[in-house]
Structure formats: C-alpha cells, structure tokens
Amino acid sequence: MPIAKEISETSVQLQPLISDLGLILITAGVAVLLFRKIKQPLVLGYLIAGFLAGNNFDFFPTVKDLHSVEVWAQIGVIVLLFSLGLEFSFKKLVKVGATASVTALSQIIFMVVIGYFVGQLLGWKKMDSIFLGVILSISSTTIILKAFDELGVKSQKFAGNVIGALIVQDILAILMMVLLSTLAVSQQFSGTELLQSVFKLFFFLIIWFLGGIFFIPTFLKKTKHLLTDEMLLIISLALCLLMVIFAAKVGFSPALGAFIMGSIIAETTQAEHIEHLIKPIKDLFGAIFFVSVGMMIDPKMLFQYALPVAILTLVTIVGQSISSMSGSLLSGQPLRQSIRTGMSLSQIGEFSFIIATLGMSLNVTSNFLYPVVVAVSAVTTFTTPFMIKWSEPLSIFLEKNLPRKWVKKIERYSANAQSIRAVSNWRIVLRAYLMQVLIHSVIIISVILLSSTFILPMVEGSRFGSIIAAIITLAIISPFLYALAMRRVAVAQVSELLEIKKFRGPLIMMIFARVALTLFFLGFLLNTFFSPIVAFIALVISVIIFLLFPKKLTSRYHKIEEHFMKNLNEREISKAKRSRSDLIPWDGHIATFDIAKESNIAGKTLLELKLRENFGVNIAFIKRGEISINIPERTERIFPGDEIGVIGTDAQFKEFKKFLDQNENDDKPNLQEPEIVLRQIILKNHEFIGKSIRQSQLREKTNGLVVGIERKGSRTLNPDTNLVLNEDDILWIVGDRKKLEDLTHD
C-alpha cells in the first residue's frame, strides 16, 4: 500500500510536467508547419507559440508549472551552445582572419556604446543600459544560417565573411557574459575585478582547450570500433555536461562549458557525425528554449514600452548594418561585399536571450528588459530575410550612384589591403615568443595548482608525502619547464634578426626572461610543498638535473607536442580542404555543392555536362566519401552524394545552383593535402602564343586549370578553352606546384 501510494503521488507530480511539455511541443509543432508554409523563420514561430502557450494569453490552454519549463529551457541553452561549439571551433577563430575580426569588433564596440546611450536617453538604470548595449551587439547565428539556407546564398562570397564574423561574435559574447556576471556581482566598474575575470577566463579557456585536444580526440579514436551511434551520442552529451559542471565549479556559466566542449569536439574526425547525431536533440531543446522565451512576452508591458521597442528595433537594424559594413570596409572588403555583410548581420537572437536571462537570474535588470528584447528580436528576425534579399540590389544601386571618387578610393583601399601579405620578422618572433610563454605558463601553473589541491592532500599524512607530491608534479611539468626555457621558436627569423645590431639586445633579453620565468615557476612549485630553505636546496638540485638530462626532456616534450598537433590537425588531414580562397584570382572563390541522390546529372562525365561552357565555372575537386579527386579529368563522372568544389563568381554560382535544383528528381583515405597552387604566367616569346588554351595542352602539362586571363587590363574568369593566347597575356593557372614551377622556368 505505501508503495502504491508513493507511485500515485509521483504520477500526480509528473502530470503538470508532462502536460506542459506536451502543450509546448504541440504548439511549437503547429507553429513550425504554419511558418514553414508561409516561408518565415521558424524561430519567430516558436516565439509566437510560446506567447500563445504562456500565462499572458488566455484564449488557449496555458502552461501551469513555469519552473519546470525554465529547467527545460536551461537544458535547451546548454544543448544549443554545445551545437554552436561543434560548428565553430577555436581553430576557425584563428582562420577567419582580419576581415571577420575587424567586422565583429567594429560592430560590437559601436553597438555596446550606442545601446548604452540609448538606454540612458530612455531613462533606464545604468545596469539596464549596460545589458542593453551588450544584447544589441550580438547578431543571431541561428537566424542568419537558416535565412542563408532558405535564400540559397550560403555559397556566395559575402556569406563566408558573415559566418566568420559570427564566429568571432560568439567568442566575444561568451567573454562579455563573464564580464557582465562580474559586474553584476560587484555592482561597480572595478577595473581590477574585470581584469581578473578576463585573466581567469583566458586561463581556463587555454587549459581546457589544450587538455581537451590532448585527450578527447585520442579517446574517441581508440574507442571508435566500440562506439555505436547511440553510444557516441551518449558519450558526447556526457562530455558536454562534464564541462558544464567544471565551468560551474570555477564560477562560469554552464553555457560557457557547453560551448567549450563543443569547440573541442569540433577538432575531432568524428565532429560531423556527432553534429548529425546531436541535431534532433538540439532542435527539440532549442524549440523548448525559444518557446519559453515567447512565454515571457507580456502584452501589457509591450504596449507600455511600444515606443522603446520601436526605437531599439530601428537602432538594431540601422546600427548593426552600418557598424558591420564599416568594419568590413575597414578590413579591406569591396563595397558590394561589405554592404551585403552589414545588412545580413542586422538582428539579435539566441545570445541576446541568454544575456537577458542572465540579467534576470542575477536580479540586476528590470522586469521590462526581457520582453522588450524578445519583441525587438522577433521584429528583426522577421526583417532578416528581407534585409539579406535586398542587400544585393541596394549594393548595386549604391555602387552606381555614389560619387565615382568615393567608389574608386574604396576599390583602391580594398585592393591594397588584400595585397598585403608579408609580416615582419620581428612580429613573427614576438608572436611566437608570447605564444610559447603563455601556453607553457598556463600548463605549468594549472598542474601545480591541481597537484597541491588533489595529490598533496592524499599523501600529506605520510612521512615523505611532500617529497612524493613534489616529485610527481615535477615529473609531469619538467618537459614544459625545459621547453619554456630552452625551446627555440621562429628559428629562421631569429637568425636573420641576430645579424641586425638593434635586435640583438631585445632577443637576448627575451631568452633571459624565459629562463627567469622558468626558475620562478620551479621555485613556486617547490615552495608549495616545502619550507623556503628546503625549497632552495631542492631548486639547485632540480636545475642540475635539468642540465644533465636535456635530451630526455626534449624527447619527452616533442612526443607530447607531436601527439597534441596530430590530434589538432587530424580532422583537416583526413579530408581535402573544402575551400581554397588562395587559389582564385580577383572576385572568384570556391564554393561546395552536394549532388543529390536523385539528381539527373549523376553518372555523367564533366565533358558531357560542359559546366565551363554553360555556366563559366570550373570543378576544382570532387569529394567522394573519404576520397578526394583534385583537378578531375574531363572523363571523370559525377556520382550521387558527391561533394564538388566549384570555382566561379557569385552570379555564376547562382545559375549553377538553379541547374542543380532543376536536375534534382574499402579505398584508403587520401591523407595528403593537395599540392595545388595559384600561379601567374606572363606570355613573352612563349610557345603557347597563337594557340588556343586547349591546343596549348596547359591542362595536361600542369595537371591544372586556367582559371583566369588578363589581357590589356581586361579580366576574364574561367576563360573558354577555345580562346587564342596572345603576346603579353597574363594567365592565372591552378595546378600542381612542381609542374607549374617547371613550366615557368622553361
């Protein structure tokens, strides 16, 4: 009887949770169907579904237990940010380059300042204004990517710039969340506390990233033969939640932990598979999160704050467009690309909700801020597809109607900015030196702190406990201490700088600084486990041991470094590069397209398809499973499921995409990166003069493609193979590096 009673009570407790979840999913399902039918962003549908299911709307059944919904929503945030981390790894942040970084930084700085001052002009509290500025500065990755897919512009060049800017924004959003949390707790602008928070964040980011890359890819690779899809999904979520716990333990938000683990797993060879497995869960909990956001919409409060909502919507659309466009221009992008980039980034979304939720959970923002932010997000979500669609005609209009002098200056600035590639030797050395010191210092400090926290208490009771703990710690960090002091970096550049007198002094000082820092860390370690006198004696003995066994320490360090770099680069080595922007001249770029299983072109050869003749594009590579076919022959056939890399312009890609849509009714993996490069050849007294491109047999001689020709200032991308070559023509050829070098030397 007691057991039956307990089961009955449990079922009564579960009923509201189950009925509420059912109501949320039913409402979200109806919204998905409706908004898919009217071709509007699904996020907007979820927000409206949440509004209808919330307590502020009485015409439909409403959710009873809001606390349970908040728990589901928190899980949704964790899964959503884990998925974002899987898409945007830390390595991608380094690769997006100056264009994305300058664009994102310009947008965020401008919008934080503007948002703060707008909040002050509206008479809001200082903390509300600070949160508002940060909320308005972050564009929505989810909304933009969905809009790109629906509009079919993901392959266009400006889309790559936008996605790069979103990567930088996501990282900066995480940083700003940490700073806002610190600011909310202290309730004052304490420069010291904010600086400590930044150092703490970067310390843990580095150690988590280094440790994660060192262990997790190895673990997944060793257990690959044991892992089914079900097990891989469970382990991925377990790793995500483990990092969530770590992040919470050290004082960061759970969202940060989820994002970090996603970024770490993004470097593994199974990242795409895990991303595919996690997608249904992301969609489910993402829907619950956005529906829960919609539940916070209060019609009375929106009516009361209708004017601020209208003002902030205008500020978001105009401010984000102008600031990101200016940043893109500043980074050296052409006018048309910059306008399209700016107009694509003109909305707020999931990170804005998360930051607004942070303000509410910390009780530092007013009740009206959340629904106002949701309303602004809903309006800008609705306008995003139109902004992206209108960006092209507007950019063409401005190019034609702006003063010719302005357009010429922008073109000249863009050309000069993109042509700058050389970096001074001093900058290379300084960057390598700082990276060396930073990474090894973080590793050494973290190992010492972990050892004093976990190993020392375990052996402290024994007679030689401190000695045992110190030896274990020293054995772990000894390769890193030796590398910090002695490892040579940027060897070629340092050798050149040593020949210049003014650089000798700074270089010698840098070496002494590294040795001094190593001795400091060694002393810090020994002082943690021993008294100062014993620590000094142990320090002398340790230095002697280090000097006696340099080869062993170097060998151990190289093994650790090699293992880390192998894990870090394995995903890229295991597949051909999807995009090689360095292989295309002028406005062309490479975009990838998937051949559908039911495509009518499957089974045809490239010669039969005549893609260059019909669309002006070239096929740079075909990726078929784990095999990559670089610079395919004309006799190569296209098969269902192939991924093809196409060289062309945005206009050519648009026509090619239409063509694909209209026609849609155990080999060893290639582990070597293709040695294909872009080279320029000027025809002077050359055997090719007077022959067509096909007659010259350039393809056969270089195993490559003629992707551009410049004749008397006129440029042609992907020229026709029947074009006759003239004296002083400038050819741009993508092909085998060695064969091109042999050709240019002939």
XYZ file of C-alpha atoms in Angstrom, residues 335-632:
298
model
C 31.935 47.882 -51.256
C 29.351 45.383 -52.537
C 30.528 42.585 -50.221
C 30.612 44.975 -47.243
C 27.047 46.203 -47.801
C 25.722 42.657 -48.072
C 27.678 41.635 -44.948
C 26.306 44.580 -42.962
C 22.678 44.040 -43.927
C 22.896 40.312 -43.123
C 24.018 40.983 -39.540
C 21.128 43.314 -38.666
C 19.288 41.325 -35.974
C 19.585 39.901 -32.457
C 18.808 36.347 -31.380
C 19.755 33.461 -29.118
C 22.754 35.029 -27.351
C 20.693 38.147 -26.675
C 18.051 35.980 -24.977
C 20.734 34.221 -22.942
C 22.286 37.517 -21.835
C 18.845 38.927 -20.957
C 18.136 35.739 -18.960
C 21.478 36.205 -17.173
C 20.426 39.696 -16.093
C 17.124 38.353 -14.727
C 18.743 35.432 -12.884
C 21.236 37.802 -11.229
C 18.384 40.216 -10.320
C 20.248 43.204 -11.741
C 17.942 44.161 -14.636
C 14.377 45.473 -14.631
C 11.407 43.227 -15.466
C 10.616 45.097 -18.671
C 14.026 44.476 -20.325
C 13.419 40.807 -21.181
C 10.076 41.207 -23.025
C 11.391 44.320 -24.789
C 14.426 42.359 -26.017
C 12.201 39.483 -27.148
C 9.981 41.905 -29.089
C 12.991 43.523 -30.796
C 14.368 40.076 -31.654
C 11.007 38.982 -33.094
C 10.791 42.032 -35.359
C 14.426 41.794 -36.528
C 14.024 38.040 -37.087
C 11.131 38.821 -39.401
C 13.122 41.511 -41.272
C 16.345 39.450 -41.657
C 15.383 37.530 -44.855
C 14.246 40.778 -46.477
C 17.471 42.570 -45.469
C 19.566 39.763 -46.996
C 17.401 39.697 -50.143
C 17.504 43.497 -50.589
C 21.244 43.758 -49.879
C 22.264 42.867 -53.448
C 20.073 45.405 -55.310
C 20.965 48.092 -52.745
C 24.702 47.409 -53.116
C 24.395 47.654 -56.917
C 22.409 50.885 -56.593
C 24.976 52.454 -54.249
C 27.902 51.393 -56.440
C 26.282 53.174 -59.391
C 25.073 56.305 -57.574
C 27.793 57.074 -55.040
C 30.355 59.665 -56.184
C 32.799 57.956 -58.515
C 35.716 59.312 -56.482
C 34.454 57.518 -53.348
C 33.961 54.217 -55.145
C 37.460 54.420 -56.685
C 39.020 55.134 -53.285
C 37.216 52.161 -51.717
C 38.340 49.900 -54.581
C 41.923 51.103 -54.264
C 41.916 50.643 -50.484
C 40.400 47.164 -50.835
C 42.984 46.114 -53.436
C 45.870 47.417 -51.316
C 44.545 45.789 -48.132
C 44.126 42.406 -49.805
C 47.577 42.542 -51.382
C 49.347 42.951 -48.031
C 50.589 39.532 -47.029
C 54.099 39.983 -45.640
C 54.655 40.084 -41.883
C 57.893 41.447 -40.439
C 60.364 39.019 -38.897
C 60.183 40.853 -35.587
C 56.408 40.421 -35.388
C 56.747 36.706 -36.183
C 59.372 36.234 -33.455
C 57.436 38.280 -30.901
C 54.194 36.408 -31.585
C 55.937 33.000 -31.336
C 57.681 34.086 -28.118
C 54.469 35.282 -26.456
C 52.604 32.134 -27.531
C 55.410 29.977 -26.137
C 55.402 31.772 -22.775
C 51.599 31.925 -22.486
C 50.837 28.271 -23.294
C 53.616 26.767 -21.176
C 52.946 29.093 -18.234
C 49.268 28.130 -18.169
C 50.114 24.401 -18.308
C 52.722 24.679 -15.526
C 50.516 26.767 -13.223
C 47.475 24.542 -13.725
C 49.445 21.339 -12.980
C 50.946 22.859 -9.811
C 47.528 24.043 -8.594
C 45.883 20.685 -9.360
C 48.700 18.823 -7.629
C 48.512 20.977 -4.480
C 44.711 20.572 -4.437
C 44.407 16.820 -5.092
C 47.762 14.989 -4.874
C 49.225 16.715 -1.786
C 46.208 16.050 0.500
C 46.315 12.345 -0.475
C 49.949 11.857 0.658
C 50.203 14.585 3.292
C 49.837 12.184 6.219
C 52.811 10.024 5.248
C 56.415 10.714 6.236
C 57.641 11.609 2.767
C 54.293 12.915 1.474
C 55.562 16.339 0.370
C 58.559 14.800 -1.393
C 56.356 12.291 -3.245
C 53.895 15.019 -4.312
C 56.726 17.307 -5.449
C 58.425 14.536 -7.470
C 55.155 13.564 -9.191
C 54.400 17.203 -10.059
C 57.958 17.891 -11.216
C 57.918 14.780 -13.414
C 54.738 16.000 -15.121
C 55.839 19.604 -15.739
C 59.566 19.033 -16.373
C 59.222 18.860 -20.210
C 57.219 22.101 -20.182
C 59.716 23.850 -17.870
C 62.550 22.827 -20.160
C 60.621 23.908 -23.283
C 59.761 27.270 -21.691
C 63.421 27.959 -21.008
C 65.205 26.338 -23.932
C 62.881 25.560 -26.851
C 63.793 27.584 -29.932
C 60.992 29.353 -31.799
C 60.926 31.041 -35.240
C 64.499 29.851 -35.828
C 64.941 31.317 -39.331
C 63.578 34.740 -38.342
C 65.682 34.886 -35.158
C 68.832 34.073 -37.175
C 68.094 36.955 -39.560
C 67.366 39.387 -36.722
C 70.593 38.497 -34.881
C 72.513 39.879 -37.869
C 70.892 43.277 -37.241
C 72.548 45.037 -34.316
C 69.478 46.795 -32.881
C 67.603 43.493 -32.424
C 70.373 41.558 -30.621
C 69.749 43.159 -27.220
C 65.966 42.541 -27.159
C 66.411 38.938 -28.370
C 68.955 38.165 -25.624
C 66.684 39.795 -23.028
C 63.786 37.635 -24.205
C 65.874 34.484 -23.679
C 66.906 35.605 -20.168
C 63.272 36.447 -19.343
C 62.176 32.921 -20.300
C 64.902 31.343 -18.145
C 63.997 33.621 -15.201
C 60.308 32.739 -15.561
C 61.194 29.023 -15.597
C 63.205 29.387 -12.363
C 60.303 31.304 -10.814
C 57.835 28.514 -11.624
C 60.253 25.899 -10.333
C 60.689 27.850 -7.103
C 56.935 28.328 -6.802
C 56.406 24.580 -7.144
C 58.997 23.664 -4.509
C 57.878 26.413 -2.114
C 54.329 24.987 -2.321
C 55.489 21.616 -0.973
C 58.487 22.528 1.228
C 59.776 25.182 3.611
C 61.776 28.031 1.953
C 65.211 26.591 2.947
C 64.422 23.079 1.724
C 62.829 24.578 -1.393
C 66.040 26.478 -2.223
C 68.174 23.318 -1.882
C 65.672 21.379 -3.999
C 65.747 24.175 -6.605
C 69.527 23.877 -7.009
C 69.288 20.081 -7.312
C 66.457 20.388 -9.860
C 68.441 22.818 -12.025
C 71.445 20.435 -12.020
C 69.196 17.523 -13.048
C 67.684 19.655 -15.839
C 71.145 20.470 -17.177
C 72.265 16.819 -17.041
C 69.328 15.347 -18.984
C 68.422 17.832 -21.740
C 67.951 15.186 -24.465
C 65.442 13.147 -22.448
C 63.434 16.243 -21.563
C 63.477 17.422 -25.180
C 62.405 13.987 -26.408
C 59.503 13.842 -23.924
C 58.358 17.313 -24.869
C 58.456 16.549 -28.610
C 56.351 13.414 -28.079
C 53.730 15.432 -26.160
C 53.758 18.216 -28.766
C 53.555 15.759 -31.662
C 50.574 13.989 -30.077
C 48.783 17.297 -29.494
C 49.411 18.596 -33.020
C 48.307 15.279 -34.534
C 45.001 15.492 -32.652
C 44.606 19.154 -33.537
C 45.144 18.689 -37.274
C 43.741 15.200 -37.790
C 40.325 16.346 -38.977
C 41.840 18.580 -41.648
C 44.387 15.981 -42.735
C 41.683 13.325 -43.125
C 39.771 15.331 -45.698
C 40.615 17.661 -48.581
C 40.187 21.302 -47.885
C 36.676 22.436 -48.735
C 37.731 25.929 -49.653
C 40.987 27.308 -51.044
C 40.493 31.040 -51.445
C 44.223 31.379 -52.169
C 43.732 29.521 -55.465
C 41.381 32.005 -57.135
C 42.186 35.441 -58.555
C 40.026 38.585 -58.329
C 36.385 38.184 -57.278
C 36.163 34.425 -57.777
C 36.094 31.892 -54.945
C 35.456 28.216 -54.301
C 32.050 27.013 -53.113
C 30.979 23.440 -52.417
C 27.781 21.825 -53.718
C 26.260 18.426 -52.884
C 24.975 16.156 -55.652
C 21.574 14.803 -54.578
C 20.947 11.057 -54.681
C 18.150 11.508 -57.215
C 19.979 14.061 -59.374
C 19.676 13.625 -63.142
C 23.299 14.636 -63.693
C 24.604 11.682 -61.650
C 26.547 9.283 -63.859
C 27.504 11.912 -66.450
C 31.081 12.952 -67.195
C 32.334 16.520 -66.824
C 32.782 16.601 -70.606
C 29.096 15.739 -71.109
C 27.936 18.345 -68.581
C 30.008 21.165 -70.186
C 29.902 23.207 -66.987
C 32.559 25.697 -68.114
C 30.838 26.303 -71.441
C 27.322 26.572 -69.966
C 27.956 28.332 -66.641
C 31.552 29.592 -66.796
C 32.619 27.539 -63.743
C 35.430 25.045 -63.138
C 35.412 21.920 -60.963
C 38.420 22.135 -58.613
C 37.843 18.895 -56.707
C 35.350 16.100 -56.112
C 35.000 14.680 -52.594
C 33.596 11.163 -52.643
C 33.340 9.752 -49.124
C 36.872 9.770 -47.748
C 38.488 10.093 -51.194
C 39.271 13.450 -52.803
C 39.803 13.826 -56.570
C 41.723 17.054 -57.141
C 41.574 18.763 -60.557
C 39.390 15.965 -62.042
